[in-house]
Coordinates of C-alpha atoms in Angstrom, one line a residue:
X1 CA -22.0 -45.0 -20.1
X2 CA -23.4 -41.9 -18.3
X3 CA -22.5 -43.3 -15.1
X4 CA -18.8 -44.0 -15.9
X5 CA -18.5 -40.3 -17.4
X6 CA -20.0 -38.8 -14.1
X7 CA -17.6 -41.0 -12.1
X8 CA -14.8 -39.8 -14.1
X9 CA -15.8 -36.4 -13.8
X10 CA -16.3 -36.4 -10.1
X11 CA -12.7 -38.2 -9.8
X12 CA -11.0 -35.5 -11.6
X13 CA -12.8 -32.6 -9.5
X14 CA -11.8 -34.4 -6.3
X15 CA -8.1 -34.7 -7.6
X16 CA -7.9 -31.0 -8.7
X17 CA -9.4 -30.1 -5.2
X18 CA -7.1 -32.1 -3.3
X19 CA -4.2 -30.5 -5.5
X20 CA -5.4 -26.9 -4.7
X21 CA -5.7 -27.7 -0.9
X22 CA -2.2 -29.1 -0.9
X23 CA -0.8 -25.8 -2.5
X24 CA 0.3 -24.0 0.6
X25 CA -0.2 -20.2 0.9
X26 CA 3.1 -18.3 0.8
X27 CA 3.5 -15.3 3.1
X28 CA 6.2 -12.6 3.2
X29 CA 8.9 -12.9 5.7
X30 CA 11.7 -10.4 6.8
X31 CA 14.3 -11.3 9.3
X32 CA 17.5 -9.8 10.8
X33 CA 20.6 -11.6 10.0
X34 CA 23.0 -9.3 11.3
X35 CA 23.9 -7.6 14.7
X36 CA 22.7 -8.9 18.1
X37 CA 19.5 -11.1 16.9
X38 CA 17.1 -12.2 19.7
X39 CA 13.6 -13.6 19.8
X40 CA 11.5 -10.6 21.4
X41 CA 7.6 -11.1 21.8
X42 CA 7.9 -13.9 19.2
X43 CA 9.7 -11.7 16.6
X44 CA 13.3 -11.9 15.6
X45 CA 15.0 -8.6 16.8
X46 CA 18.5 -7.1 16.0
X47 CA 20.3 -4.4 17.8
X48 CA 23.3 -2.6 16.3
X49 CA 25.5 0.3 17.6
X50 CA 27.7 3.0 16.1
X51 CA 29.1 5.9 17.9
X52 CA 26.9 5.6 20.8
X53 CA 23.6 5.4 18.7
X54 CA 21.8 2.3 19.1
X55 CA 19.1 1.1 16.6
X56 CA 16.9 -1.7 17.6
X57 CA 14.9 -3.2 14.6
X58 CA 12.4 -5.8 13.8
X59 CA 9.9 -6.6 10.9
X60 CA 6.3 -5.3 11.6
X61 CA 4.4 -6.1 8.5
X62 CA 3.6 -5.3 4.8
X63 CA 1.7 -2.1 4.5
X64 CA 0.3 -1.6 1.0
X65 CA 3.6 -0.8 -1.1
X66 CA 5.7 -0.6 1.9
X67 CA 7.8 -2.9 4.3
X68 CA 7.2 -1.6 7.8
X69 CA 9.9 -2.0 10.4
X70 CA 9.6 -1.5 14.0
X71 CA 12.4 0.8 14.9
X72 CA 13.7 2.3 18.3
X73 CA 16.7 4.5 18.3
X74 CA 18.5 5.2 21.8
X75 CA 21.1 7.8 22.4
X76 CA 23.8 6.8 24.4
X77 CA 26.1 9.8 23.8
X78 CA 26.6 13.0 25.8
X79 CA 25.0 15.2 23.1
X80 CA 21.7 15.7 21.4
X81 CA 21.0 13.6 18.5
X82 CA 18.4 14.4 15.7
X83 CA 16.5 11.4 14.4
X84 CA 14.8 11.6 11.1
X85 CA 12.9 8.5 9.7
X86 CA 13.4 9.7 6.2
X87 CA 17.0 9.2 6.3
X88 CA 16.6 5.5 6.6
X89 CA 17.5 3.8 3.4
X90 CA 18.5 0.3 2.1
X91 CA 20.4 -1.3 -0.7
X92 CA 18.8 -4.3 -2.6
X93 CA 21.0 -7.5 -2.3
X94 CA 21.0 -11.0 -4.0
X95 CA 21.3 -14.3 -2.5
X96 CA 25.1 -13.9 -2.1
X97 CA 24.7 -10.2 -0.9
X98 CA 25.7 -8.6 -4.0
X99 CA 24.3 -5.3 -5.0
X100 CA 20.8 -5.9 -7.5
X101 CA 20.5 -2.5 -8.6
X102 CA 23.2 0.4 -9.5
X103 CA 22.3 4.1 -10.6
X104 CA 21.9 4.8 -14.1
X105 CA 24.4 7.6 -14.0
X106 CA 27.0 6.0 -11.8
X107 CA 27.0 2.3 -12.6
X108 CA 29.6 1.6 -9.6
X109 CA 27.2 3.3 -7.2
X110 CA 24.4 1.1 -5.6
X111 CA 20.8 2.4 -6.0
X112 CA 19.5 3.5 -2.5
X113 CA 15.8 3.0 -1.5
X114 CA 14.9 5.6 0.9
X115 CA 12.2 5.4 3.7
X116 CA 9.1 7.4 3.3
X117 CA 8.8 11.0 5.1
X118 CA 6.0 10.9 7.5
X119 CA 5.7 14.7 7.5
X120 CA 5.5 14.8 3.7
X121 CA 3.3 11.9 3.2
X122 CA 1.0 13.5 5.8
X123 CA 0.7 16.4 3.9
X124 CA 0.0 14.7 0.6
X125 CA -2.6 12.7 2.2
X126 CA -4.4 15.8 3.2
X127 CA -4.1 17.3 -0.5
X128 CA -5.3 13.8 -1.8
X129 CA -8.3 14.2 0.5
X130 CA -9.3 17.6 -0.6
X131 CA -8.9 16.5 -4.1
X132 CA -11.4 13.7 -3.7
X133 CA -13.9 16.2 -2.3
X134 CA -13.4 18.5 -5.4
X135 CA -13.6 15.5 -7.5
X136 CA -16.9 14.4 -6.0
X137 CA -18.5 17.9 -6.2
X138 CA -17.4 18.0 -10.0
X139 CA -19.1 14.8 -10.3
X140 CA -22.2 15.8 -8.9
X141 CA -22.3 19.0 -11.2
X142 CA -21.9 16.7 -14.1
X143 CA -24.6 14.4 -13.1
X144 CA -27.0 17.2 -12.3
X145 CA -26.2 18.5 -16.0
X146 CA -26.7 15.2 -17.5
X147 CA -30.0 14.5 -15.7
X148 CA -31.3 18.0 -16.7
X149 CA -30.4 17.3 -20.4
X150 CA -32.1 13.9 -20.3
X151 CA -35.4 15.4 -18.8
X152 CA -35.4 18.0 -21.2
X153 CA -34.9 15.5 -24.0
X154 CA -37.5 13.4 -22.4
X155 CA -40.0 16.1 -22.1
X156 CA -39.7 17.2 -25.7
X157 CA -40.0 13.8 -27.1
X158 CA -43.2 13.1 -24.9
X159 CA -44.7 16.3 -25.9
X160 CA -44.3 15.1 -29.6
X161 CA -46.1 11.8 -29.0
X162 CA -49.0 12.6 -31.3
X163 CA -46.8 13.3 -34.2
X164 CA -44.8 9.9 -33.6
X165 CA -45.5 6.4 -34.8
X166 CA -46.0 4.3 -31.7
X167 CA -42.7 2.0 -32.4
X168 CA -40.7 5.4 -32.5
X169 CA -42.4 6.4 -29.4
X170 CA -41.7 3.2 -27.5
X171 CA -38.0 3.4 -28.6
X172 CA -37.8 6.8 -27.1
X173 CA -39.0 5.6 -23.9
X174 CA -36.5 2.8 -23.9
X175 CA -33.6 5.2 -24.7
X176 CA -34.3 7.6 -21.9
X177 CA -34.8 5.0 -19.5
X178 CA -31.3 3.5 -20.3
X179 CA -30.1 7.2 -19.8
X180 CA -31.7 7.7 -16.6
X181 CA -30.3 4.1 -15.3
X182 CA -26.7 5.2 -16.8
X183 CA -26.6 8.5 -14.8
X184 CA -28.1 6.6 -11.6
X185 CA -25.3 4.1 -12.1
X186 CA -22.6 6.9 -12.6
X187 CA -23.9 8.6 -9.5
X188 CA -23.5 5.2 -7.5
X189 CA -19.8 4.5 -9.0
X190 CA -18.8 8.2 -8.2
X191 CA -19.8 7.9 -4.5
X192 CA -18.3 4.4 -4.2
X193 CA -15.0 5.5 -5.6
X194 CA -15.1 8.5 -3.3
X195 CA -15.8 6.3 0.0
X196 CA -13.1 3.9 -1.2
X197 CA -10.6 6.2 -1.5
X198 CA -11.1 8.3 1.3
X199 CA -11.3 5.4 3.6
X200 CA -7.8 4.5 2.1
X201 CA -6.6 8.2 2.9
X202 CA -8.0 8.0 6.4
X203 CA -6.0 5.0 7.1
X204 CA -3.0 6.5 5.5
X205 CA -3.4 9.8 7.7
X206 CA -3.6 7.6 10.9
X207 CA -0.3 5.6 9.7
X208 CA 1.7 8.7 9.1
X209 CA 0.6 10.8 12.1
X210 CA 0.0 8.2 14.8
X211 CA 2.2 5.1 14.2
X212 CA 5.0 6.2 12.1
X213 CA 8.3 7.3 13.6
X214 CA 8.5 11.0 13.9
X215 CA 11.5 13.3 13.7
X216 CA 12.7 14.3 16.9
X217 CA 15.9 15.3 18.8
X218 CA 16.9 12.9 21.7
X219 CA 18.8 14.0 24.6
X220 CA 21.4 11.9 26.1
X221 CA 19.7 8.9 27.5
X222 CA 16.5 9.2 25.7
X223 CA 14.9 6.9 23.0
X224 CA 12.1 7.1 20.5
X225 CA 10.1 4.4 18.7
X226 CA 7.9 3.9 15.7
X227 CA 7.3 2.4 12.2
X228 CA 9.6 3.2 9.3
X229 CA 8.3 2.6 5.8
X230 CA 10.6 1.4 3.3
X231 CA 9.4 0.8 -0.5
X232 CA 9.4 -2.7 -1.2
X233 CA 11.8 -4.4 -3.7
X234 CA 10.4 -8.0 -4.8
X235 CA 13.8 -8.5 -6.6
X236 CA 15.8 -8.2 -3.2
X237 CA 16.9 -11.3 -1.4
X238 CA 18.6 -9.3 1.4
X239 CA 18.0 -5.6 2.6
X240 CA 21.1 -3.8 3.9
X241 CA 19.5 -0.9 5.9
X242 CA 21.6 1.8 7.2
X243 CA 21.0 5.0 9.1
X244 CA 23.6 7.7 9.3
X245 CA 24.6 8.9 12.7
X246 CA 27.6 11.1 11.5
X247 CA 29.1 12.6 8.3
X248 CA 31.1 9.2 7.8
X249 CA 29.4 6.5 10.0
X250 CA 26.2 4.7 9.8
X251 CA 24.5 2.1 11.7
X252 CA 23.8 -1.0 9.4
X253 CA 21.6 -4.0 9.7
X254 CA 20.9 -6.8 7.1
X255 CA 17.5 -8.3 6.7
X256 CA 16.7 -11.4 4.7
X257 CA 13.8 -11.2 2.6
X258 CA 11.4 -13.9 0.9
X259 CA 8.3 -15.7 0.5
X260 CA 7.7 -18.9 2.5
X261 CA 5.1 -21.4 2.9
X262 CA 2.7 -20.6 5.4
X263 CA 2.5 -22.9 8.5
X264 CA -0.7 -25.0 8.8
X265 CA -2.7 -24.5 11.7
X266 CA -3.0 -27.4 14.0
X267 CA -6.8 -28.6 14.8

């Protein structure tokens, strides 16, 4: 009887494992579906032009809460052109490319998602780093105060040992050992959180200062390239990205967004 139960349990376990292995992992995919689309370096890349300003775009990666686009802007006009990555924005569209979100104040107007401003974000990262340093210093002061109080209490209880019953003295020792352990655990947590947050802020600083598209002025014939970070909207099936090139005209590119099954690697 036990043998049958063992075989049955193993069979169920194997079936569950097989089912789990058959579930393919889904990965995020964003591909251009408008403009002159071509496969460049293995990535679908599109090009759109308006009033002599050319935008070449492809999907780079998901980066925390952002969708990172590899953007190149070319100036084919005979005048200087100011590039500001914060002016990139998109409208979230559904499967039929109808607007998903509209502004609360004006229901007829689509809600626009603006790209991150790398200059502002870099300044905010510096502020966050400074805040974490101050937070750790404050935590150190608090931990020192707690430790001093614990030691004073420990000394006081130990000095009155002769006036205590043995079980009371033992309980005092247990209590103070627990306090010391808790203070040490808090110190470890404080330093761990500091290290984790600073590591993230170091990466964010690198992202905004080194790889993000920077505000610049393009002279005729010049171009600039970098990553533009758009806040992700999971409800969108399409992203209508636009960049203004004049008061009335914009370069517009449509991307198709979705989660697809990851391709299995061939052995």
